[in-house]
Every structure is written in structure tokens, then in C-alpha cells.
Coordinates of C-alpha atoms and ligand atoms in Angstrom, one line a residue:
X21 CA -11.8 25.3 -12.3
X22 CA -11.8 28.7 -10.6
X23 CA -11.0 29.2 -6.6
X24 CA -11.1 32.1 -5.0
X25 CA -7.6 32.3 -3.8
X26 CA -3.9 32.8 -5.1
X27 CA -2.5 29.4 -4.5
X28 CA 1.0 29.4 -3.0
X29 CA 2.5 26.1 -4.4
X30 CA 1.3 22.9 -6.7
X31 CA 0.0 21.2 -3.7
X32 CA -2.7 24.1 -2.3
X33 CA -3.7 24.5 -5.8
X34 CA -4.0 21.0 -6.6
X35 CA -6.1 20.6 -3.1
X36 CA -8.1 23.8 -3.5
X37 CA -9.3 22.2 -7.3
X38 CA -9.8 18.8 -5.6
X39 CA -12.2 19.9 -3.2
X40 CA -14.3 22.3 -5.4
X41 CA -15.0 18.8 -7.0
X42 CA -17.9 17.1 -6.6
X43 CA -16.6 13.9 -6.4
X44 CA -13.5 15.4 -3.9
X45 CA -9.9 13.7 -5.0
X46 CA -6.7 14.7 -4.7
X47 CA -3.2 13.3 -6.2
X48 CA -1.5 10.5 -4.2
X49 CA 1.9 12.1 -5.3
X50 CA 0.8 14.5 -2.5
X51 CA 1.5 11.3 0.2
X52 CA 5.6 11.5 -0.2
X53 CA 7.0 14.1 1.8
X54 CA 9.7 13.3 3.9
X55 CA 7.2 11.6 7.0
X56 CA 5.1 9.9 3.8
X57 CA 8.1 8.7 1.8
X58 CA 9.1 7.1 5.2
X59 CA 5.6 5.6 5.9
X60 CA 5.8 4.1 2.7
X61 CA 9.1 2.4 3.4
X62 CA 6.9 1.1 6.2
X63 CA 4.4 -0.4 4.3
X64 CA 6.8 -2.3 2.1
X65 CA 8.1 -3.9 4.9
X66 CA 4.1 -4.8 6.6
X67 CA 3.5 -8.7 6.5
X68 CA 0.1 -7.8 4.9
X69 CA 1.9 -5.6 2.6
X70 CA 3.1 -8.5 -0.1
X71 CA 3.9 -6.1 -3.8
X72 CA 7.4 -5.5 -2.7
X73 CA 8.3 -8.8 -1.4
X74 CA 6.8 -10.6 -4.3
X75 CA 8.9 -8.3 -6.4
X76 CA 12.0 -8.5 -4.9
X77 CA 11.6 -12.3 -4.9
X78 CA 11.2 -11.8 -8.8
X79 CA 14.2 -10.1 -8.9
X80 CA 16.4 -11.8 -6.9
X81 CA 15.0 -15.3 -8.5
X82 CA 15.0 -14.0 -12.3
X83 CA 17.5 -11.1 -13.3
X84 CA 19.6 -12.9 -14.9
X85 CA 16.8 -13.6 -17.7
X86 CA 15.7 -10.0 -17.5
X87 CA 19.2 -8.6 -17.7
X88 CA 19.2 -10.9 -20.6
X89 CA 16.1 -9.4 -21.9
X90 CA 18.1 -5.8 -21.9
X91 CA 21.5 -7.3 -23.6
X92 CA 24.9 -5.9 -23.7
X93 CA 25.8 -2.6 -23.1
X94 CA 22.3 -1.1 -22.5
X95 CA 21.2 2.6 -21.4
X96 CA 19.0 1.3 -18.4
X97 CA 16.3 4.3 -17.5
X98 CA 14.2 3.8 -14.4
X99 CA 11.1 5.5 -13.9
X100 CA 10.5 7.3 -10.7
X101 CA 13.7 6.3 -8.9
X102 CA 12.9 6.1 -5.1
X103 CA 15.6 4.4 -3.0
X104 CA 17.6 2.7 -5.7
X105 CA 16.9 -0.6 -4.3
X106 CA 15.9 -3.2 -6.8
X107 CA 17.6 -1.9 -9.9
X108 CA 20.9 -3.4 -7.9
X109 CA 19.4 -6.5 -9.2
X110 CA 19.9 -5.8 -12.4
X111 CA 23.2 -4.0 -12.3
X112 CA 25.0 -7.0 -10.9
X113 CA 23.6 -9.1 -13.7
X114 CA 23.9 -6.7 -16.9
X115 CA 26.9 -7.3 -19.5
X116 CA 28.8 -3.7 -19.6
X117 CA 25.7 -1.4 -19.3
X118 CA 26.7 1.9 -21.0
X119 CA 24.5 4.2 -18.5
X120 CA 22.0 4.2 -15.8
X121 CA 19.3 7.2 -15.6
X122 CA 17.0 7.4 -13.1
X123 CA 14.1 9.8 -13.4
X124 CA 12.5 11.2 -10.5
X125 CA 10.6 14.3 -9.6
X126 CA 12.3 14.7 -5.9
X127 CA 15.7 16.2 -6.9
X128 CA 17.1 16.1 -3.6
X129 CA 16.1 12.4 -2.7
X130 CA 17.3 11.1 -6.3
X131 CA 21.4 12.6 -6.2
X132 CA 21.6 11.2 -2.7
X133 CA 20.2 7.8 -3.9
X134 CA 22.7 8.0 -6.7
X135 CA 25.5 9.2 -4.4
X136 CA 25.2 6.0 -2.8
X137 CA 24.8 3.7 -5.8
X138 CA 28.2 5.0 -6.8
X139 CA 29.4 3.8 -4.1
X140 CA 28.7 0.5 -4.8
X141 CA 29.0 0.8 -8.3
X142 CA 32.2 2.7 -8.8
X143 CA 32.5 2.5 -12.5
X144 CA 28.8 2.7 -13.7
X145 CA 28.0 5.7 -15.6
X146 CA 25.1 7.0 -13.8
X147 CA 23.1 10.0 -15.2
X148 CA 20.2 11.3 -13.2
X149 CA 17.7 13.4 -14.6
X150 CA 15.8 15.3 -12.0
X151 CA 11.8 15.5 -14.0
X152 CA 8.5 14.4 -14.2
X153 CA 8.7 11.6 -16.1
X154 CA 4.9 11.4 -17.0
X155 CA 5.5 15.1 -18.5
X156 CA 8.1 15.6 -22.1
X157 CA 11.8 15.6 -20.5
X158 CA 14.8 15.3 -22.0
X159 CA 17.2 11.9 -21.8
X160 CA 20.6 11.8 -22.6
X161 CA 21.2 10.6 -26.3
X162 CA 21.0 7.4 -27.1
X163 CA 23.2 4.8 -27.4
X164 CA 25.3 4.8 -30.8
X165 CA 24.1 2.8 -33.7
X166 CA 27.4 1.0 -33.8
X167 CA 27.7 0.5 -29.7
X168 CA 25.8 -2.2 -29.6
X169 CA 23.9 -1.4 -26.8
X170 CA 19.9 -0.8 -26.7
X171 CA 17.8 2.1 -24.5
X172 CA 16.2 -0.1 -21.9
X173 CA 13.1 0.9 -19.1
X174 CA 12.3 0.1 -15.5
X175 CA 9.5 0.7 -14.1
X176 CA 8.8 -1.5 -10.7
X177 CA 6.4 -1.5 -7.8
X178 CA 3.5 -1.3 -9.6
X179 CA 3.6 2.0 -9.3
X180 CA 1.7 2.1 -12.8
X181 CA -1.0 1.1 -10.9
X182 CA -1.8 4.8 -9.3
X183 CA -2.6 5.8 -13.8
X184 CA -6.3 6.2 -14.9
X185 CA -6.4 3.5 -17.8
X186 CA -5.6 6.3 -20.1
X187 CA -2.9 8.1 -18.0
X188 CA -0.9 4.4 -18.2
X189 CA -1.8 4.0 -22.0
X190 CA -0.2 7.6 -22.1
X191 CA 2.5 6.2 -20.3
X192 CA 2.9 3.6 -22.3
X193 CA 2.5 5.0 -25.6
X194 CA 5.8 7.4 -24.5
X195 CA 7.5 4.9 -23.0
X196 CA 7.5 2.5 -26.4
X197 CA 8.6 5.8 -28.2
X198 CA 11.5 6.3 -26.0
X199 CA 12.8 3.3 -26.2
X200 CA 12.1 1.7 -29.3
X201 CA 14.4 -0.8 -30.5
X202 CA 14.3 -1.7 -27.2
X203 CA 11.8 -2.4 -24.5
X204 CA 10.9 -2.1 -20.9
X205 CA 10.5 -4.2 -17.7
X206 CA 7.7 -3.1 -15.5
X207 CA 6.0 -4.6 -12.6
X208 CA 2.1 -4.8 -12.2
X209 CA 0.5 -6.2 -9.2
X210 CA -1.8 -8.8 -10.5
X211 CA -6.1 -9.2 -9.9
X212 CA -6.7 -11.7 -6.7
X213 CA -8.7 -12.6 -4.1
X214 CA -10.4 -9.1 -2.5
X215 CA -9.6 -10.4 0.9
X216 CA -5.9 -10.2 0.3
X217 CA -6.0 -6.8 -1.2
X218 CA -8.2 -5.4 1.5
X219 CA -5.7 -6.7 4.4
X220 CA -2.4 -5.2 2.5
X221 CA -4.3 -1.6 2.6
X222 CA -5.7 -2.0 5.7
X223 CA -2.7 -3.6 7.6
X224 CA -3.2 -4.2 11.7
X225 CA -0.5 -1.9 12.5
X226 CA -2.7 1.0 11.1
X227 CA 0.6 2.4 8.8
X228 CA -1.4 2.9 5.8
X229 CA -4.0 4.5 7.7
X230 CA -1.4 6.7 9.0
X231 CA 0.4 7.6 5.2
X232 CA -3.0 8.6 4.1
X233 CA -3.9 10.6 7.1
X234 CA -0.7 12.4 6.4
X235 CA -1.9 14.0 3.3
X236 CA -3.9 16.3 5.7
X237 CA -1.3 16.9 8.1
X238 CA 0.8 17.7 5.4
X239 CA -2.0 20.1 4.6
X240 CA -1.7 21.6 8.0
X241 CA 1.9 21.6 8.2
X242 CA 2.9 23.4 4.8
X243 CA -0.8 24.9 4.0
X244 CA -2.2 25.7 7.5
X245 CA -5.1 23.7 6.9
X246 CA -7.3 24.1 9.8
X247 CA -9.6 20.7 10.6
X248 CA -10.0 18.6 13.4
X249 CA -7.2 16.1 13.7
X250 CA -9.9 13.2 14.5
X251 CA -12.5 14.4 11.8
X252 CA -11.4 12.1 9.5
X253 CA -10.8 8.5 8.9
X254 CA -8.9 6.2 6.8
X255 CA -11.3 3.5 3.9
X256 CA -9.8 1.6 1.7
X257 CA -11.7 -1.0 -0.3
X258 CA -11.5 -2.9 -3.4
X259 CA -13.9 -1.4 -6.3
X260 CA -14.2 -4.9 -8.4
X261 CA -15.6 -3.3 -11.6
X262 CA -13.3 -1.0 -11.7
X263 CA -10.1 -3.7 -10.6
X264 CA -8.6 -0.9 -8.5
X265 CA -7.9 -0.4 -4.5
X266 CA -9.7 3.3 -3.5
X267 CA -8.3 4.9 -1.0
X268 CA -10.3 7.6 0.5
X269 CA -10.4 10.1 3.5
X270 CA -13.6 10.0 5.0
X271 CA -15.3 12.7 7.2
X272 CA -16.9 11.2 10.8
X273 CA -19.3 14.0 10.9
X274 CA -20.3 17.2 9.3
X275 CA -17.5 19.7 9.7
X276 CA -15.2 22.3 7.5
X277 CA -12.0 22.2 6.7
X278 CA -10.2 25.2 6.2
X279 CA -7.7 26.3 3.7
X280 CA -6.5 29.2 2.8
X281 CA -9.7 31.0 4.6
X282 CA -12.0 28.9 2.2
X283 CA -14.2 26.6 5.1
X284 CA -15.3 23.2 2.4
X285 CA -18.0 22.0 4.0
X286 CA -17.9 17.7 4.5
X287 CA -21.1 15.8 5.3
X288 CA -20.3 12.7 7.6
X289 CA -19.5 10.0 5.7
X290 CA -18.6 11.9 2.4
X291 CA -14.6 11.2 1.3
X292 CA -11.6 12.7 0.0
X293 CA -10.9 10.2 -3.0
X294 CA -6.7 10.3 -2.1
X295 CA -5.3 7.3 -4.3
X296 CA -6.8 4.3 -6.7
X297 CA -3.8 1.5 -6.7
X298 CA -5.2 -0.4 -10.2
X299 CA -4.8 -4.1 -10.7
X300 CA -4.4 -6.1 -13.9
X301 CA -4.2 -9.6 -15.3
X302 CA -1.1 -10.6 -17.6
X303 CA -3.2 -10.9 -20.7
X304 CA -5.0 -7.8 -20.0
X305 CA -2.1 -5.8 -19.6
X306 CA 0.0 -7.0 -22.6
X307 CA -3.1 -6.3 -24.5
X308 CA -3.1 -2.6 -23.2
X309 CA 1.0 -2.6 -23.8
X310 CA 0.6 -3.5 -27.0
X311 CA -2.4 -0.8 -27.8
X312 CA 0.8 1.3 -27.0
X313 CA 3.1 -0.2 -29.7
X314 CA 5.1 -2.9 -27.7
X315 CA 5.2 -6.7 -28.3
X316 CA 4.9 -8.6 -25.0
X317 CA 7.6 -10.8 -24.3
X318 CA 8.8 -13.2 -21.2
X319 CA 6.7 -12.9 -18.0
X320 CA 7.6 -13.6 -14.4
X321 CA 5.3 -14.1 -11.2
X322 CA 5.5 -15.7 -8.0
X323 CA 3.8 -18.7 -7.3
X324 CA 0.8 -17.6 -6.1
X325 CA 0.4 -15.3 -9.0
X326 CA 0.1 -12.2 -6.7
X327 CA 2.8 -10.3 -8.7
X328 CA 4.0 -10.2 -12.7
X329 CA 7.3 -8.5 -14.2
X330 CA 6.9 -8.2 -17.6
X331 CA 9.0 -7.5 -20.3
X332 CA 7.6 -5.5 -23.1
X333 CA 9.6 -5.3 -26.4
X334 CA 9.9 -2.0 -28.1
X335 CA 10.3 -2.4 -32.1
X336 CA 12.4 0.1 -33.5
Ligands
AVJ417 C1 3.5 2.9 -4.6 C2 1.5 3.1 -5.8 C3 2.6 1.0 -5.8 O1 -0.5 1.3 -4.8 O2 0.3 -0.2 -3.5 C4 0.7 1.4 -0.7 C5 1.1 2.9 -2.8 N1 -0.7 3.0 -1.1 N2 -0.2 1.4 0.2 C6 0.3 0.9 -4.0 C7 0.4 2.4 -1.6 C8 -1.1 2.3 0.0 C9 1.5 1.8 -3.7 N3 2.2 2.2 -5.0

């Protein structure tokens, strides 16, 4: 895709190719600066918001099975590390883990995440790796043959859920390469009634509406965008075909935004496509898991079935 100006960073050339499209989208990973990563934390804490409540139910209910899972003396890696919240879990419940490495794009958030874990966990061995873990990136070796110990994942929140079908079989297909001879626990948030899923992105307080708004004012703030601040809207619906939450930045009237001197030109009603949040069924997903080379193990969801951890063995 060609546009007509120099971009200056990843994110005004990202945006400037999403809204040449025809179809207009842009990546969610755009929602976490500092005033997004904190709306998020705001979501996960909205009665209507139930993923990371149902998870950390999971976890506090089951680790001691899922640490099992892991055995002795594992090399624990977490996917996209964020607050360093629910891996506690299963620190307290594995046997002499040999190393914990936590991936995450945001340098600065990760060390000070793992600053504080230390804290706590004075004599883990923890390794961050500051990277984009759906891109190649190194890991520290692996464990020794003769250690004992296996290369474990973590991947929670259902954050696999913001992959196209064939960015998470991507995913997937790395991840069972990385750690084979072991395997990896991953959260999914699990197909339900469309009424639920429409009230946990479109909570009463209006937070969500607020995180995706932001993308825009991030746009202003970093890009100088130029649009007006009530021009657009937050929709959010459940696409049932497709078993994924859209999120979307709709346009109340015909207008331009501005960026970078380039006016795109929005009809009223026509969107911004800013995040799809994809929902599976156990069976579904192990079948897609194992399309990727794993062998689906133990499962654990809450009782309404809202939520599944899985564990996903990783032959060597
Ligand atoms: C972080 C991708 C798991 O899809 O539910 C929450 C992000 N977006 N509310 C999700 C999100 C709107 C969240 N994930």
C-alpha cells in the first residue's frame, strides 16, 4: 500500500495504511498506551466485564493441577507479560521452577513488572525478554537434558482471541515448536449467549467505549490528528458467523479526519474496524491446537462455561 507521506513511527504508518483501506482497520495493539493500558485495567475490573474474573477463579481454584501439568523444575515463558498478575498463581504452586521469561513488546512496563515480582519472589530466576513475541525472538536456552525440567507456555486472557484464525494457527504452530517436549497453558474465552458478550463490550460505565475512543486521541496526541472529538462513536457487536466481538469506530456524520495533511474522507455511519476479540468452543480449539502439532490435554472452565484454560501438550 502506498501513502503519500513519510510516516514518523509504527503507529502513523500502520493508521495511514489502515485508512487507505476500503474496509478501514487498524491494530488493537494501538489501544495500550499508558491512558489505554490503564482503561484496560478498568475493564477487567467492570461487573459486565467477566474474562478476567472467570480466569482468575481458574487459577486460583486449579493451579495446583496446572503447575502439575508443567512438572518439576520448568522454564515457564509467558506470552505478552502485562502486570504479572496471574502467573503468581503458578509460581506459588510450581516444584523448583528453573526460570521465568516473560515476553512483552513494552520494555519499560515489563522490567518494572519484574522488579516487583522479585520482590516477592526473591529467589526465582526471572529472565525477561523485551520482543514481539508473534515475530522470531530469541529465548534463553533450554533447559538441560539431564535437569529434569521441561520449557513450559502461558498465555492467559484470551488475549489469542485478538488473532485472525491463521495469525493464532501461526501462533500456535511456533509456540508447539518452542516448547516441544513440553506444552502450554492458554486461556480462551469460550462461545455464549450474544447478550452476555454484547454487555461485557458495552459496559454501563462507558470504559470500553472510552479505551476505544482513545485510539484517536492517541492519534491526536502523538500524531496530531485533527477530527472532531464528538465525530465518532463507539459499536461493538457480536458477528455470530464469524464467533468474534467487532469493535469499531464509527463516524456520526460525513467529516475528514486529518493526518499528517492527508483529510480521509468518513461517510456517516462508515467505521474504523479497531479490534475483533474471537471466541471458541473447547473442541474447536483443541482441534485448531492440534492442526499446530499439540495434543490437548486437561481442560478447566467455570461453571457456567464462560471461560476454558487449556493445557496443550507439546511432543518432543
Ligand atoms: C485483551 C484482547 C483479551 O478481547 O476481551 C476488552 C481486550 N477489548 N474489552 C478482549 C478488550 C475490549 C480483550 N483482550
Amino acid at each position: 500500500m502506498n501513502y503519500p507521506v513519510r510516516a514518523r513511527t509504527s503507529f502513523a504508518a500502520d493508521l495511514h495504511a489502515g485508512l487507505a483501506l476500503t474496509r478501514r482497520s487498524v491494530s488493537p495493539k494501538y489501544f495500550y498506551d499508558d491512558i489505554g493500558s490503564r482503561l484496560f485495567e478498568q475493564i477487567c475490573e467492570l461487573p459486565e466485564y467477566y474474562p478476567t474474573r472467570s480466569e482468575l477463579g481458574l487459577l486460583r481454584a486449579h493451579a495446583a493441577e496446572m503447575a502439575e501439568c508443567m512438572g518439576p523444575r520448568a522454564q515457564l515463558i509467558e506470552y505478552g507479560a502485562g502486570a504479572l498478575r496471574k502467573v503468581r498463581f503458578l509460581l506459588d504452586r510450581l516444584e523448583s521452577p528453573q526460570a521465568f521469561v516473560p515476553l512483552d513488546i513494552s520494555g519499560a512496563h515489563l522490567l518494572a513488572a519484574c522488579d516487583e515480582l522479585q520482590q516477592d519472589y526473591p529467589a526465582l530466576c526471572i529472565a525477561p525478554v523485551v520482543a514481539d513475541f508473534t515475530q522470531p525472538h530469541d529465548l534463553p536456552p533450554r533447559p538441560a537434558p539431564g535437569s529434569g525440567g521441561r520449557r513450559v507456555g502461558f498465555f492467559p486472557g484470551s488475549s489469542i482471541g485478538n488473532f485472525t484464525p491463521e495469525e493464532a494457527q501461526d501462533f500456535l504452530r511456533m509456540a508447539a515448536q518452542e516448547l516441544r517436549g513440553g506444552g502450554l497453558l492458554i486461556g480462551i474465552d469460550l462461545i455464549k449467549d450474544p447478550a452476555v458478550l454484547h454487555a461485557a463490550y458495552n459496559d454501563a460505565a462507558g470504559v470500553t467505549a472510552a479505551f476505544n475512543l482513545n485510539l484517536l486521541e492517541r492519534a491526536r496526541r502523538e500524531l496530531g490528528a485533527e477530527f472532531d472529538a464528538d465525530g465518532f462513536f463507539h459499536s461493538a457487536f457480536y458477528n455470530a458467523p464469524l464467533q468474534r466481538i467487532e469493535m469499531h469506530l464509527m463516524s456520526r456524520r460525513r467529516q475528514a479526519l486529518l493526518l499528517d495533511g492527508v483529510p480521509y474522507q468518513f461517510d456517516a455511519g462508515q467505521t474504523l474496524h479497531t479490534e475483533n476479540s474471537y471466541k471458541y468452543s473447547v473442541a474447536g480449539f483443541q482441534a485448531q491446537a492440534a492442526r499446530a502439532g499439540f495434543r490437548p490435554g486437561p481442560v478447566w472452565t467455570d461453571e457456567r462455561e464462560w471461560f476454558g484454560l487449556l493445557w496443550l501438550q507439546s511432543p518432543p
